[in-house]
PDB file of C-alpha atoms and ligand atoms in Angstrom:
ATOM      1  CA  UNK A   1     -12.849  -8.747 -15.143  1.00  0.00           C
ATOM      2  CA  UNK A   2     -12.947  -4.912 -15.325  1.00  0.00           C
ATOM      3  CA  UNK A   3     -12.321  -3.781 -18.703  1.00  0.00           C
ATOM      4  CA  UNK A   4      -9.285  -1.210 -20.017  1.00  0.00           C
ATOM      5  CA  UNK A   5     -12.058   1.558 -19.488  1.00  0.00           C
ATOM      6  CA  UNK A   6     -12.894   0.465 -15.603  1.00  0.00           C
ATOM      7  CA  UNK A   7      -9.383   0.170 -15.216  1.00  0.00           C
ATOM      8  CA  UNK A   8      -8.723   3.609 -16.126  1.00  0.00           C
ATOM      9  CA  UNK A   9     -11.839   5.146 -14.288  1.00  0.00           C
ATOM     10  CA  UNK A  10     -10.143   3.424 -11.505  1.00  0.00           C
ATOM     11  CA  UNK A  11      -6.976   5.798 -11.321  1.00  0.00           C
ATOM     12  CA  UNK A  12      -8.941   8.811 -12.625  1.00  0.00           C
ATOM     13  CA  UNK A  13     -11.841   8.580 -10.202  1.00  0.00           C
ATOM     14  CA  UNK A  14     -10.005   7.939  -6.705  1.00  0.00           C
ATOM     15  CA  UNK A  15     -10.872  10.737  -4.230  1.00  0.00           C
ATOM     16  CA  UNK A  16      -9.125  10.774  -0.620  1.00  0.00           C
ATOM     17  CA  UNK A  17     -12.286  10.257   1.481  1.00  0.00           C
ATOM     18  CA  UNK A  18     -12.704  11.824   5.106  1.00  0.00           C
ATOM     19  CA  UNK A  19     -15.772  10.895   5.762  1.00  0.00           C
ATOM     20  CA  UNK A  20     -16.691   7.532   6.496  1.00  0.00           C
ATOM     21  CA  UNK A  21     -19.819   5.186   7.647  1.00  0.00           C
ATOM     22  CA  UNK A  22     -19.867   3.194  10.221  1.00  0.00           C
ATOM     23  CA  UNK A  23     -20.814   0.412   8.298  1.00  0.00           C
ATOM     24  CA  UNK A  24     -18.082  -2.715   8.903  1.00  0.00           C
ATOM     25  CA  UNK A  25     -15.936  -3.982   6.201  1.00  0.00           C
ATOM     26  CA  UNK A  26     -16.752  -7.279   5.347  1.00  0.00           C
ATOM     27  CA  UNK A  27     -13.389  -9.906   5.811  1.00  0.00           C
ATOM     28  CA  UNK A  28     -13.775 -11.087   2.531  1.00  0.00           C
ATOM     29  CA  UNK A  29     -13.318  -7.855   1.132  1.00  0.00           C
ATOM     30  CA  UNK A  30     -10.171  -6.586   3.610  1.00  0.00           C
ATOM     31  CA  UNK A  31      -8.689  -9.731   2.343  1.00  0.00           C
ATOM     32  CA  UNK A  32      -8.840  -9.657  -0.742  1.00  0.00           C
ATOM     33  CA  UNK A  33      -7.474  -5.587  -0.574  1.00  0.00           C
ATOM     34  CA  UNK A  34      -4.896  -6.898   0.844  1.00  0.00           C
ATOM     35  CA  UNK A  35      -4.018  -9.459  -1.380  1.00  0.00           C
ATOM     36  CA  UNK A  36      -4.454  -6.870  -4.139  1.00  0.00           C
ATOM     37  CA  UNK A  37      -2.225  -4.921  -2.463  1.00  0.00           C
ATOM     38  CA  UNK A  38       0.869  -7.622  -1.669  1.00  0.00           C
ATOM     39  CA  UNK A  39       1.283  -7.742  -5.609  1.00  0.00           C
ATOM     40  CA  UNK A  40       2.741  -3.953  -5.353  1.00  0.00           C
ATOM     41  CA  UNK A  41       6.400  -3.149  -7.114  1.00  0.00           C
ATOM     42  CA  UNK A  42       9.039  -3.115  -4.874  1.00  0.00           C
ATOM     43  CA  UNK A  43      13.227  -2.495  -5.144  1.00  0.00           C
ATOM     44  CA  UNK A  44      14.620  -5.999  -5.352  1.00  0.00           C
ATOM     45  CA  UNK A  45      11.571  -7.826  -4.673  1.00  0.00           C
ATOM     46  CA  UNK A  46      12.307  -6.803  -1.041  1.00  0.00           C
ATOM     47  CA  UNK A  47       8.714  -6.043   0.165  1.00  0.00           C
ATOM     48  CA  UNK A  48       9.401  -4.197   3.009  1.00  0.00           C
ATOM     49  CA  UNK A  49       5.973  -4.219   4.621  1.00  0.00           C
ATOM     50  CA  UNK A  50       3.804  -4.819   7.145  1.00  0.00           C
ATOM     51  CA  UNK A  51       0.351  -3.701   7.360  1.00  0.00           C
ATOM     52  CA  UNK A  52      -1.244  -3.817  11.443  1.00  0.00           C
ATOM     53  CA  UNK A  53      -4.767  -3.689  10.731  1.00  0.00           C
ATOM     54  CA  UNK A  54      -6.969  -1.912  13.764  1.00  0.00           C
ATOM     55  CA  UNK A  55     -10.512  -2.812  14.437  1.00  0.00           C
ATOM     56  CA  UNK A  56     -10.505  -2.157  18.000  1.00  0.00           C
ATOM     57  CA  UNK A  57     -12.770   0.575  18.469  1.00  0.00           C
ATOM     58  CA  UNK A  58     -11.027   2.311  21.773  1.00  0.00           C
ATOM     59  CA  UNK A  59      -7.773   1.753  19.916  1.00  0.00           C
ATOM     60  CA  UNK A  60      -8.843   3.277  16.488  1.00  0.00           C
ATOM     61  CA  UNK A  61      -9.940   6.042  18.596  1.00  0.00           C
ATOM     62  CA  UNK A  62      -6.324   6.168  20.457  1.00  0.00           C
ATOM     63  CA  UNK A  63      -4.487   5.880  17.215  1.00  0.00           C
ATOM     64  CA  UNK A  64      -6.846   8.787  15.383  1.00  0.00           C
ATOM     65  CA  UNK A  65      -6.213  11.016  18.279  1.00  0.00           C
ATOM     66  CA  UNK A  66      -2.408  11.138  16.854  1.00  0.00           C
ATOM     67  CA  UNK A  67      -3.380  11.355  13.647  1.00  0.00           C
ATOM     68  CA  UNK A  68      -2.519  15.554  13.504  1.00  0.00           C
ATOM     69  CA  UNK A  69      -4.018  16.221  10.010  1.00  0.00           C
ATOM     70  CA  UNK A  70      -6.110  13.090   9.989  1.00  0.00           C
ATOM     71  CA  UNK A  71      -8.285  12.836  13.601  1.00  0.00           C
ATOM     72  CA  UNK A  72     -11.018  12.211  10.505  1.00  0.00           C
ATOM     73  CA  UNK A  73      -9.329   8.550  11.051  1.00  0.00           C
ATOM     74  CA  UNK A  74     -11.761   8.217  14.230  1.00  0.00           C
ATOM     75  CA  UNK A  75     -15.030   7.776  12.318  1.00  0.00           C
ATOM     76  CA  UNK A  76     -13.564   4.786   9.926  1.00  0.00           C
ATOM     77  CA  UNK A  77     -14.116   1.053  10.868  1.00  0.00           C
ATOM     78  CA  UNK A  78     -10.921   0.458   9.923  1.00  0.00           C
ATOM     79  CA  UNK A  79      -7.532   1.828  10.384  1.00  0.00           C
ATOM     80  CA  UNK A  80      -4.457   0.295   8.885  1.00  0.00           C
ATOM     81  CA  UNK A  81      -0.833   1.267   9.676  1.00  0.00           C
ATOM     82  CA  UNK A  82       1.617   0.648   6.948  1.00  0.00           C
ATOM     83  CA  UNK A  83       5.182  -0.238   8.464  1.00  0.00           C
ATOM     84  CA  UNK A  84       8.467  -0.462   6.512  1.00  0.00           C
ATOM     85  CA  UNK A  85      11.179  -2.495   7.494  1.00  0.00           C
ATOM     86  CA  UNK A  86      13.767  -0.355   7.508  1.00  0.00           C
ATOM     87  CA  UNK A  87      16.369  -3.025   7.863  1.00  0.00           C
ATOM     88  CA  UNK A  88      15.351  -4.924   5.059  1.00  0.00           C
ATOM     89  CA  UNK A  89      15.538  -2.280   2.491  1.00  0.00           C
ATOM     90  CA  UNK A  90      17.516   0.631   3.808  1.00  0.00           C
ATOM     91  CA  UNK A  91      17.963   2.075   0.204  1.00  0.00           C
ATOM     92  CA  UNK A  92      14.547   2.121  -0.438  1.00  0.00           C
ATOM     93  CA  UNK A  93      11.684   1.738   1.642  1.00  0.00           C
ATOM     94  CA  UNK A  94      10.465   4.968   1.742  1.00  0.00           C
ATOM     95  CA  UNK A  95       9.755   4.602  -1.707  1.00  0.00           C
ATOM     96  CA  UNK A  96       8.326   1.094  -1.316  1.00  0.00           C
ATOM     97  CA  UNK A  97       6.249   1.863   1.096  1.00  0.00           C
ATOM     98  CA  UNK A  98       4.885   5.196  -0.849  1.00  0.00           C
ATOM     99  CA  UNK A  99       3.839   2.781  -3.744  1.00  0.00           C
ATOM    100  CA  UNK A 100       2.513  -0.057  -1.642  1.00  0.00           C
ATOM    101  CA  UNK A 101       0.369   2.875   0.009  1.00  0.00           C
ATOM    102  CA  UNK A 102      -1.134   3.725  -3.153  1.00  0.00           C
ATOM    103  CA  UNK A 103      -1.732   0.403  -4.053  1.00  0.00           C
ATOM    104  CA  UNK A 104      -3.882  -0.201  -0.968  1.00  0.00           C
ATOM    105  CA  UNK A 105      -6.048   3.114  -1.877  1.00  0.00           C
ATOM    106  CA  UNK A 106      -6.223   2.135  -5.549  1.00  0.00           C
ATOM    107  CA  UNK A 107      -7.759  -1.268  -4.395  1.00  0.00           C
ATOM    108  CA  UNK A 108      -9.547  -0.471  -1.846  1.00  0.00           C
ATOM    109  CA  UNK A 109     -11.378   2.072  -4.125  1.00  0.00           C
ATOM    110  CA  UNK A 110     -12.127  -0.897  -6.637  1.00  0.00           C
ATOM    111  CA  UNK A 111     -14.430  -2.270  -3.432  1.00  0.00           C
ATOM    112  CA  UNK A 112     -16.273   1.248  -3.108  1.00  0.00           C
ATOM    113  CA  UNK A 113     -13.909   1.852   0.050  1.00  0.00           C
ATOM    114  CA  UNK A 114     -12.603   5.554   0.783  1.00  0.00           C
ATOM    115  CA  UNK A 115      -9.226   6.209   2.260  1.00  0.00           C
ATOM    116  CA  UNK A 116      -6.361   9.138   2.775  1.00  0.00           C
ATOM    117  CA  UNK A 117      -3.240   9.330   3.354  1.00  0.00           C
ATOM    118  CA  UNK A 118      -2.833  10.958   6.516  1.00  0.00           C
ATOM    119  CA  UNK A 119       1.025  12.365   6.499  1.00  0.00           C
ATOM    120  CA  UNK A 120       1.174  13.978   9.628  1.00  0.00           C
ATOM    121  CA  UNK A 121       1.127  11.337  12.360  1.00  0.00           C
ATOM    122  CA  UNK A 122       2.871  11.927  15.986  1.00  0.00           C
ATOM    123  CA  UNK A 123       4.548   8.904  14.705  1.00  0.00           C
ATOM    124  CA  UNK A 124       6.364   7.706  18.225  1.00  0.00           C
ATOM    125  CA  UNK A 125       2.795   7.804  19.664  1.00  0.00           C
ATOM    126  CA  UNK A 126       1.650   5.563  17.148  1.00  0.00           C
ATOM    127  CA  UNK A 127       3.912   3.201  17.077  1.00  0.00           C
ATOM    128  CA  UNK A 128       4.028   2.797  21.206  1.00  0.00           C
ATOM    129  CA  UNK A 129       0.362   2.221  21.112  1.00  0.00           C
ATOM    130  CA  UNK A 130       1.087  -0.428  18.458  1.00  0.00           C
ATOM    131  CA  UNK A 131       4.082  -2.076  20.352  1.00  0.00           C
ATOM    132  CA  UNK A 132       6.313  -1.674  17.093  1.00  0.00           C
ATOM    133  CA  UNK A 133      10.185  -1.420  17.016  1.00  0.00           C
ATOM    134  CA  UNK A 134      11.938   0.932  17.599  1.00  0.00           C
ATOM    135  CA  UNK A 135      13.622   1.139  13.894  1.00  0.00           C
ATOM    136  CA  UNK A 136      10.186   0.385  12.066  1.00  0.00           C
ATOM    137  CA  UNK A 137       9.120   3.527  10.120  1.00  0.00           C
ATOM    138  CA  UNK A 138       5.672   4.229  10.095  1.00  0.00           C
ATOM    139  CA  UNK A 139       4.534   5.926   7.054  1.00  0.00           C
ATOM    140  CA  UNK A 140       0.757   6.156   7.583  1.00  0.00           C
ATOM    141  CA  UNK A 141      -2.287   5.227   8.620  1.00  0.00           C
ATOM    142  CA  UNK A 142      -4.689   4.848   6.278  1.00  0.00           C
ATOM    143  CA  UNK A 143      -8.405   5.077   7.565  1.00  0.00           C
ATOM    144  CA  UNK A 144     -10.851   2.250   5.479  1.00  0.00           C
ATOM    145  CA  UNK A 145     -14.361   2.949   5.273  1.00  0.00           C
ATOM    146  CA  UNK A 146     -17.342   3.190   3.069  1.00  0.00           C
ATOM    147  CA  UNK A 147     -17.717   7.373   1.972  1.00  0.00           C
ATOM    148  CA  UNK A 148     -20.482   8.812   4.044  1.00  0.00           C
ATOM    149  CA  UNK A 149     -21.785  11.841   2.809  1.00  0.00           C
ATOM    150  CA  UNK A 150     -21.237  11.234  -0.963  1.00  0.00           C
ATOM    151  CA  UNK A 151     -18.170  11.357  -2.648  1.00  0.00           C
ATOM    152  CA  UNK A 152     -16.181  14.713  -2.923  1.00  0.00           C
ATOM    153  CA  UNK A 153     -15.576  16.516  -6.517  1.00  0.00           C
ATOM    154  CA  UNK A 154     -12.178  16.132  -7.843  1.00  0.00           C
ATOM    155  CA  UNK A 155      -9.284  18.476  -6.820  1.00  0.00           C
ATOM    156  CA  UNK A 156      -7.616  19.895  -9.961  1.00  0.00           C
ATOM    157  CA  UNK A 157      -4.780  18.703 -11.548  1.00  0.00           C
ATOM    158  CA  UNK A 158      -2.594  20.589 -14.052  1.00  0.00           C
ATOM    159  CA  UNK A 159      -2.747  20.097 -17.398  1.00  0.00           C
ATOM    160  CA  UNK A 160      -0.743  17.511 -19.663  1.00  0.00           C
ATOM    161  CA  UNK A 161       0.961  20.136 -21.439  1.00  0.00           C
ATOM    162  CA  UNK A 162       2.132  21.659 -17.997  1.00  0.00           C
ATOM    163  CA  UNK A 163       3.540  17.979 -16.817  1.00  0.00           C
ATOM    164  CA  UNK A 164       4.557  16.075 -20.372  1.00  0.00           C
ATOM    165  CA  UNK A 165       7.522  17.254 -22.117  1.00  0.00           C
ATOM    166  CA  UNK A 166       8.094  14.442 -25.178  1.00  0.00           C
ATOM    167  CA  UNK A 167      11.694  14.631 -26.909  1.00  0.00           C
ATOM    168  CA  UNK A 168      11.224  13.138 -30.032  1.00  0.00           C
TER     169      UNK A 168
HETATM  170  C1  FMN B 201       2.132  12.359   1.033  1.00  0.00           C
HETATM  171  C2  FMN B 201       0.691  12.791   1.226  1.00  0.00           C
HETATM  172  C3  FMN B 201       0.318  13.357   2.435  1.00  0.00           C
HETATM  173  C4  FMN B 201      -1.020  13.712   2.644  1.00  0.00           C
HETATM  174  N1  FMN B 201      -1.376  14.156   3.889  1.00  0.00           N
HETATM  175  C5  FMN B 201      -2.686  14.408   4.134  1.00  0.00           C
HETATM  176  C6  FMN B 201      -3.110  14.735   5.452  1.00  0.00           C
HETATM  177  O1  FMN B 201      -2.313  14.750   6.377  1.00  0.00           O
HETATM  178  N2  FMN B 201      -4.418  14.992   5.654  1.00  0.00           N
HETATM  179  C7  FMN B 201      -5.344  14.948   4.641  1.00  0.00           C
HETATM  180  O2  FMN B 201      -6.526  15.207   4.895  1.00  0.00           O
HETATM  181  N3  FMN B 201      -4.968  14.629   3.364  1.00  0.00           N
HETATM  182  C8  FMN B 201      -3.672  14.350   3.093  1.00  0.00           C
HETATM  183  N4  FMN B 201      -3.283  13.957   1.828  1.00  0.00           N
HETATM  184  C9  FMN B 201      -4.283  13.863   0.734  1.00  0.00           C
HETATM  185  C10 FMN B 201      -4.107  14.979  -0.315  1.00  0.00           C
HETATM  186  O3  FMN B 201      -4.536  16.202   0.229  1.00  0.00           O
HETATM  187  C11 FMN B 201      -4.918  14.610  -1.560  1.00  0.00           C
HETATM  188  O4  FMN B 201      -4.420  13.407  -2.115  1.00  0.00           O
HETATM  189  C12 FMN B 201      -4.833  15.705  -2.648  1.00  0.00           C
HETATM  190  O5  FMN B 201      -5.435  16.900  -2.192  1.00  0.00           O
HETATM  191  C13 FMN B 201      -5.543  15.295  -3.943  1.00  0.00           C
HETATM  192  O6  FMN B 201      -6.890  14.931  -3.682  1.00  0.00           O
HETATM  193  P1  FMN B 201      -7.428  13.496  -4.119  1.00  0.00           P
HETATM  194  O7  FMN B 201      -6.615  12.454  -3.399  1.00  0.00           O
HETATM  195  O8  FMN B 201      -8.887  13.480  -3.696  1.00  0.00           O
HETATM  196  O9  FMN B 201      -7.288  13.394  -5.599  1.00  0.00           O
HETATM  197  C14 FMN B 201      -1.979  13.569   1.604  1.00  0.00           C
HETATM  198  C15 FMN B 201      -1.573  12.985   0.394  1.00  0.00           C
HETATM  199  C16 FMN B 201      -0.276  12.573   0.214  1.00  0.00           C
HETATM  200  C17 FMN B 201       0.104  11.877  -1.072  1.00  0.00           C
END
């Protein structure tokens, strides 16, 4: 079990990868991100998602193609598409399916496996090539893969004293 430390180095040493190998990801391991993942916070319980995981080479590169800000997406093994059922949680799935997103990055990273959130999607495209409803929203697709090229130095983030305001 990782200790508080790990667990911390976890959140603080995340990058958004963009390169990845080619190297598979092994089933045991996409599993178990996923079950990781299922455990996420949600409004109500509700649970809003559904994650369509892509390993078909010709359709990972169809899917990247759309990916505006993301064509990266093309070199990863993996692509998954996080889906929200709109239906189910009309009040709040966008912000279910933001945490459930982050989630899925913080544990794939635990496994040594990159991702980014890729926000600008031709989203219709997407989600004709992936035979989903019309009323499902598509947040992203988030590309798994092992980094390739090393891992990237950290963007900056503002200080404490410019985000934490205590009342006390
Ligand atoms: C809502 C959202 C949209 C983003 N869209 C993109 C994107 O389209 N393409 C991309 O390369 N990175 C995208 N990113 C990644 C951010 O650029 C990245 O998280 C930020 O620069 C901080 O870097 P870090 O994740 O390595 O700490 C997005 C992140 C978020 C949360």
């Amino acid at each position: 079990m990782m200790s508080e430390n790990e667990k911390i180095r976890l959140l603080k040493e995340r990058r958004s990868i963009r390169r990845y190998d080619s190297r598979p990801i092994e089933d045991d391991i996409l599993t178990q991100i996923f079950e990781a993942t299922r455990w996420c916070w949600s409004a109500v319980n509700r649970q809003p998602w559904k994650f369509y995981v892509i390993r078909n080479a010709e359709l990972i590169s169809k899917v990247a193609k759309e990916c505006t800000t993301g064509t990266f997406a093309a070199e990863a093994p993996v692509l998954v598409a996080l889906v929200g059922d709109v239906a189910a949680q009309p009040n709040w799935y966008l912000q279910d399916m933001c945490f459930v997103s982050l989630q899925m990055a913080l544990a794939a990273w635990n496994f040594g496996i990159g991702t980014c959130f890729i926000g600008n999607i031709n989203r219709e495209k997407v989600k004709q090539l992936l035979n989903l409803k019309e009323k499902d929203y598509l947040l992203t697709i988030l590309p798994l893969g092992y980094p390739y090229g090393g891992i990237p130095e950290p963007r900056p983030r503002k200080s404490l004293d410019e985000i934490v305001e205590y009342f006390d």
